[in-house]
GROMACS .gro file of C-alpha atoms in nm:
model
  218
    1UNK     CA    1  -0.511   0.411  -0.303
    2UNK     CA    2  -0.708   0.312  -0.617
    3UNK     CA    3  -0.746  -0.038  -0.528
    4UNK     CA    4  -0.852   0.081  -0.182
    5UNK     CA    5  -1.126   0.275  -0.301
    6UNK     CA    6  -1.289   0.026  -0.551
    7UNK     CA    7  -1.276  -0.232  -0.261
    8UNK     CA    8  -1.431   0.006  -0.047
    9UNK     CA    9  -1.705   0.079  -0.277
   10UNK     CA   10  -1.784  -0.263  -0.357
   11UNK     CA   11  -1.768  -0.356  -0.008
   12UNK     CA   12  -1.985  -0.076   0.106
   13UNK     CA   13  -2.286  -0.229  -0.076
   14UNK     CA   14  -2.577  -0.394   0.136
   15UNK     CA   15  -2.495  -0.764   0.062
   16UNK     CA   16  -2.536  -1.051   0.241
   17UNK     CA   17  -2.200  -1.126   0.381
   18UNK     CA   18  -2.019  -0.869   0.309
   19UNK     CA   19  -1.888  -0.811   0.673
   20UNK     CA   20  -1.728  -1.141   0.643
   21UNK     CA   21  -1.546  -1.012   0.349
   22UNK     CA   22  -1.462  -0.634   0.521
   23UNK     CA   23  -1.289  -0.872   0.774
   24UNK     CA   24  -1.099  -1.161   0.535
   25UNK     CA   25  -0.930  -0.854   0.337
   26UNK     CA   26  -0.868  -0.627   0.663
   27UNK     CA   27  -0.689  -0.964   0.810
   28UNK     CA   28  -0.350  -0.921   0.653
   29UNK     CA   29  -0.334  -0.604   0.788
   30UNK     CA   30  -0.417  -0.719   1.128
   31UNK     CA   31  -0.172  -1.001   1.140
   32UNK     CA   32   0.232  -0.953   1.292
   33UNK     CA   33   0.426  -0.787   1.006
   34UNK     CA   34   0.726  -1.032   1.116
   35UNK     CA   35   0.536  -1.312   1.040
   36UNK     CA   36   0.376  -1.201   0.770
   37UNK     CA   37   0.727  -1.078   0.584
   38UNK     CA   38   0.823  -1.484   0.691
   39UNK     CA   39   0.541  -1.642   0.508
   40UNK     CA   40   0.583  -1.430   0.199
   41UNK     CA   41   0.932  -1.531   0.212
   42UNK     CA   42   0.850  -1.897   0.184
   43UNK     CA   43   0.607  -1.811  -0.106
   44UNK     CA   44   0.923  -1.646  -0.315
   45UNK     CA   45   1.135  -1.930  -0.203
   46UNK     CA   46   1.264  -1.999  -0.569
   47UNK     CA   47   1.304  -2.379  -0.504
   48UNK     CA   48   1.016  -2.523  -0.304
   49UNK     CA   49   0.820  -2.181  -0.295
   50UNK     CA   50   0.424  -2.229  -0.395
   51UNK     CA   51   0.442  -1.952  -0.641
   52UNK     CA   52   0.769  -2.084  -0.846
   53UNK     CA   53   0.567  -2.398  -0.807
   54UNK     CA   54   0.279  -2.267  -0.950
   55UNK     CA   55   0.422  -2.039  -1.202
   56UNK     CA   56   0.637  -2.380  -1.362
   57UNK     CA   57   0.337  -2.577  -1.382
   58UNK     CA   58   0.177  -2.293  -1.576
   59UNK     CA   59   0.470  -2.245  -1.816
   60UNK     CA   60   0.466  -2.647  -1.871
   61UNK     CA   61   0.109  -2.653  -1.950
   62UNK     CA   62   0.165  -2.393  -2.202
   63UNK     CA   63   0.391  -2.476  -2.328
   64UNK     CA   64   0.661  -2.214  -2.253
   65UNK     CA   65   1.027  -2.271  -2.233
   66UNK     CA   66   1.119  -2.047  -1.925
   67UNK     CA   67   1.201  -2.038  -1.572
   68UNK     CA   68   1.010  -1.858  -1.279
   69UNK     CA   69   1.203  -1.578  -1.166
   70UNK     CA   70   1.441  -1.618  -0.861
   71UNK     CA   71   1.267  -1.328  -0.677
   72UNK     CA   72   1.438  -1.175  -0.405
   73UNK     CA   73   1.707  -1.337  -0.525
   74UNK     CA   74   1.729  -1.150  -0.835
   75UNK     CA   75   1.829  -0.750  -0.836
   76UNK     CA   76   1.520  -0.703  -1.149
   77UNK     CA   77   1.266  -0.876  -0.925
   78UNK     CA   78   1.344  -0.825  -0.557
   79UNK     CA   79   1.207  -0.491  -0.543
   80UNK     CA   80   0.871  -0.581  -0.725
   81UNK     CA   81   0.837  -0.895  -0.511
   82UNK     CA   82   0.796  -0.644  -0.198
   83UNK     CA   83   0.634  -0.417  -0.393
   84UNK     CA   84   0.339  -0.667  -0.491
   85UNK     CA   85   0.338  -0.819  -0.121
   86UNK     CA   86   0.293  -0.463  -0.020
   87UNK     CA   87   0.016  -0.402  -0.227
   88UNK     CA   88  -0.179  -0.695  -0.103
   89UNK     CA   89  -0.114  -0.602   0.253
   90UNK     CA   90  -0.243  -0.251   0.201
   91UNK     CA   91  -0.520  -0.258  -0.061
   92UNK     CA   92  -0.797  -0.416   0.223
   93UNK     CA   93  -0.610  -0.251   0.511
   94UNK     CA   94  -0.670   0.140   0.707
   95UNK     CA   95  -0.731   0.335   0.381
   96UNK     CA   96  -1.009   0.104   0.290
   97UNK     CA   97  -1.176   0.162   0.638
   98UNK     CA   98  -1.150   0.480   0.613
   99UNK     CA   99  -1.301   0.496   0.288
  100UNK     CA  100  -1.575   0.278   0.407
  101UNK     CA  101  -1.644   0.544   0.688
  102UNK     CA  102  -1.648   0.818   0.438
  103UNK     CA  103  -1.892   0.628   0.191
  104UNK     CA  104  -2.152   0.540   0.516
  105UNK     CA  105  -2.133   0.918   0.578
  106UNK     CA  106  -2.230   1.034   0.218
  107UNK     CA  107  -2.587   1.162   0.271
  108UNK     CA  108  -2.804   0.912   0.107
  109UNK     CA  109  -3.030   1.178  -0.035
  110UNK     CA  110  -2.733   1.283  -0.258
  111UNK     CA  111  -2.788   0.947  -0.476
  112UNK     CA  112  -3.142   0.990  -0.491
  113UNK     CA  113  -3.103   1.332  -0.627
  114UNK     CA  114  -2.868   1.208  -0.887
  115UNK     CA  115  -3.125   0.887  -0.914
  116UNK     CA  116  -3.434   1.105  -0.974
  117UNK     CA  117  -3.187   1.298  -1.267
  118UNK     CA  118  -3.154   0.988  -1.391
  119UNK     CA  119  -2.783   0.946  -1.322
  120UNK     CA  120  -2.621   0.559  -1.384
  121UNK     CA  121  -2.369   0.396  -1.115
  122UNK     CA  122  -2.089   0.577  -1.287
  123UNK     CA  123  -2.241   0.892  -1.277
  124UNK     CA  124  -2.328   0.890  -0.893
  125UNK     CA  125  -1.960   0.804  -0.805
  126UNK     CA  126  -1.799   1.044  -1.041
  127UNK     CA  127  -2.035   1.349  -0.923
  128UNK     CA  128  -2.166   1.236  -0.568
  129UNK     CA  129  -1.941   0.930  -0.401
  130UNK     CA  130  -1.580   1.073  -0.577
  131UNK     CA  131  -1.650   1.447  -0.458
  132UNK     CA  132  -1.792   1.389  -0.124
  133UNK     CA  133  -1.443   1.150  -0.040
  134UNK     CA  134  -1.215   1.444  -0.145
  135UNK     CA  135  -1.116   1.524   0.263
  136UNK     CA  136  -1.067   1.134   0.269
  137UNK     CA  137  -0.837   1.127  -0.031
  138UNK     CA  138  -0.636   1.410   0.067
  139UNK     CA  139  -0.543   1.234   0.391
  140UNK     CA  140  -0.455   0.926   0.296
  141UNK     CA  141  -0.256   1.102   0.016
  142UNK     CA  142  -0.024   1.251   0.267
  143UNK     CA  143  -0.018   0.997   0.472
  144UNK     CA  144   0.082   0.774   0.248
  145UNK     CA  145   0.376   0.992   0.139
  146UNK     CA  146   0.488   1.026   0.471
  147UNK     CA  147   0.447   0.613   0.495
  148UNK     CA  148   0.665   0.548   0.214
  149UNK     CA  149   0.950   0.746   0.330
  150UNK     CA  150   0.958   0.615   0.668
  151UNK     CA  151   0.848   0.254   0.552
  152UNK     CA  152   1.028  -0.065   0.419
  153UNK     CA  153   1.249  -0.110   0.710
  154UNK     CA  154   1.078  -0.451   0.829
  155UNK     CA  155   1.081  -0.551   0.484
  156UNK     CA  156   1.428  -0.486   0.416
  157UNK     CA  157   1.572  -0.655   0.754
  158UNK     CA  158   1.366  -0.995   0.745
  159UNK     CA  159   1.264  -1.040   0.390
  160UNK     CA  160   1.649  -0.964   0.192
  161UNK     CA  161   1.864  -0.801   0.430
  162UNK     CA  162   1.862  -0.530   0.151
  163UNK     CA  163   1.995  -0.733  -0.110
  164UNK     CA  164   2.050  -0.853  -0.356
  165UNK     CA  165   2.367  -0.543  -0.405
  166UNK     CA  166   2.174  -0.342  -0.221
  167UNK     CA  167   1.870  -0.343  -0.450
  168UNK     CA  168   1.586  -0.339  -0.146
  169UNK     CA  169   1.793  -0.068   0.086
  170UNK     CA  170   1.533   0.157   0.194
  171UNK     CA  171   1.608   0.509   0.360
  172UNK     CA  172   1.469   0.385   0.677
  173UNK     CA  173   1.661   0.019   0.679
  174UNK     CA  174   1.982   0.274   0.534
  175UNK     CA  175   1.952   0.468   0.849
  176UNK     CA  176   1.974   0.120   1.031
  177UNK     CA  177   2.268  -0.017   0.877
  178UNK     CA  178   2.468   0.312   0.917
  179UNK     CA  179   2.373   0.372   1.273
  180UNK     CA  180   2.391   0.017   1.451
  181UNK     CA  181   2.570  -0.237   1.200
  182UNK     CA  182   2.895  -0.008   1.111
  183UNK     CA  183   2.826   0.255   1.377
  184UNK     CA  184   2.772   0.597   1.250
  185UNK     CA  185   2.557   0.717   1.438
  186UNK     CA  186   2.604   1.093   1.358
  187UNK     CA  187   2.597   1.011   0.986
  188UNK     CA  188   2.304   0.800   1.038
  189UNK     CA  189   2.175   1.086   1.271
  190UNK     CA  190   2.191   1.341   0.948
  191UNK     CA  191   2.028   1.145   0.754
  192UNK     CA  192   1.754   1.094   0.959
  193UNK     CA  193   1.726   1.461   0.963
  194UNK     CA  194   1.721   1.491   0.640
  195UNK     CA  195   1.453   1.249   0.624
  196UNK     CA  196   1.206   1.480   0.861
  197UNK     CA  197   1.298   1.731   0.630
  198UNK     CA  198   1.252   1.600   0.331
  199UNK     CA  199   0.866   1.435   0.489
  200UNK     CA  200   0.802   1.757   0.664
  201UNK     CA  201   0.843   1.952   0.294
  202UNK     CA  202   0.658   1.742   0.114
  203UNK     CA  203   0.375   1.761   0.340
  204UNK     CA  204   0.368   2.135   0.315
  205UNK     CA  205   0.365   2.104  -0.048
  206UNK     CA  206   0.055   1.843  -0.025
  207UNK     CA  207  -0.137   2.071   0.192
  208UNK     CA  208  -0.109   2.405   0.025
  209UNK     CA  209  -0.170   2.204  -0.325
  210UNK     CA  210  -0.396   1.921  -0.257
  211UNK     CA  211  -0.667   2.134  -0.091
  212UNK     CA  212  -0.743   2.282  -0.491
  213UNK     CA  213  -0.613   1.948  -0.667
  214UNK     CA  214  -0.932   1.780  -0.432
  215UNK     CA  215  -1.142   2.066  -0.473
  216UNK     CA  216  -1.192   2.071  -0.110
  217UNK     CA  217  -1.246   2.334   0.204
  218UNK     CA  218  -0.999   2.276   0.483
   0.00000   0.00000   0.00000
């Protein structure tokens, strides 16, 4: 969400270009998740993967006696290697559009206020741009609680298959395995109740909190 936000501000400036770049970081977003989860595969490849590749001819030019890491081969760095792919899919994806849209609706005679006060750039997004994205924020708070509950299931089938021991299972690609690869379904059923549950509580818990936490009039 952070890195969402500063990209929206920066990209919400009036330079020249700049819809290029709205468009070069909303790409990955755009692009088939299969495909995408198949290229970033290639990248970890330990062997012939440009990253390991990369990362080697660092470590030689330094100087430093150690191997790249294996990856999603390797239980400490499977999980971070999604988690950083993930990152780089999302941080120029919907929640910086829709911070863009909140920005182009902040009324501009808000900053000149704060301008004539004599208020800096960090001043006018701390007490006019921060503020007036509070409904913004609180939505793509609890959407993106209810998005990493459901999530990681794509992930999980293409990129490791869950592994290595079962270090990338998420509840979603759990449900899967229970329900159509050892056939379960009613235990895969419950938990996929329990999921809604456990989403449709923590929801209820975002709204009745995060309307004071994001000062905010819903």
């Amino acid at each position: 969400i952070a890195g969402s936000l500063v990209l929206a501000v920066v990209l919400s400036a009036r330079l020249r270009g700049v819809v290029l770049f709205r468009t070069m970081f909303y790409l990955p977003t755009i692009t088939s998740g299969v495909a995408l989860f198949i290229l970033w595969k290639a990248i970890y490849n330990p062997e012939f993967g440009p990253l390991n590749t990369m990362l080697g001819g660092v470590f030689d030019l330094l100087g430093i006696q150690a191997e790249p890491p294996d990856w999603l081969l390797s239980i400490a760095w499977a999980k971070p290697a999604i988690m950083i792919m993930g990152i780089w899919t999302a941080i120029g994806g919907t929640n910086m559009l829709l911070y863009l849209a909140g920005i182009s609706n902040i009324p501009p005679e808000l900053y000149e206020a704060a301008e004539i006060d004599g208020a800096g750039r960090w001043a006018m997004f701390r007490h006019v741009t921060w503020p007036q994205l509070a409904p913004t924020t609180f939505f793509i708070v609890v959407m993106s609680a209810i998005g990493g509950l459901q999530g990681g299931f794509e992930q999980a089938r293409v990129m490791t298959r869950g592994g290595p021991a079962e270090s990338t299972v998420t509840l979603g690609y759990y449900i899967y395995m229970k329900g159509f690869e050892e056939y379960q379904l009613g235990y895969a059923s419950a938990i996929a109740w329990v999921m809604f549950l456990l989403i449709f509580v923590m929801t209820l818990i975002n709204w009745k909190f995060g309307k004071s936490a994001f000062d905010m009039d819903v």
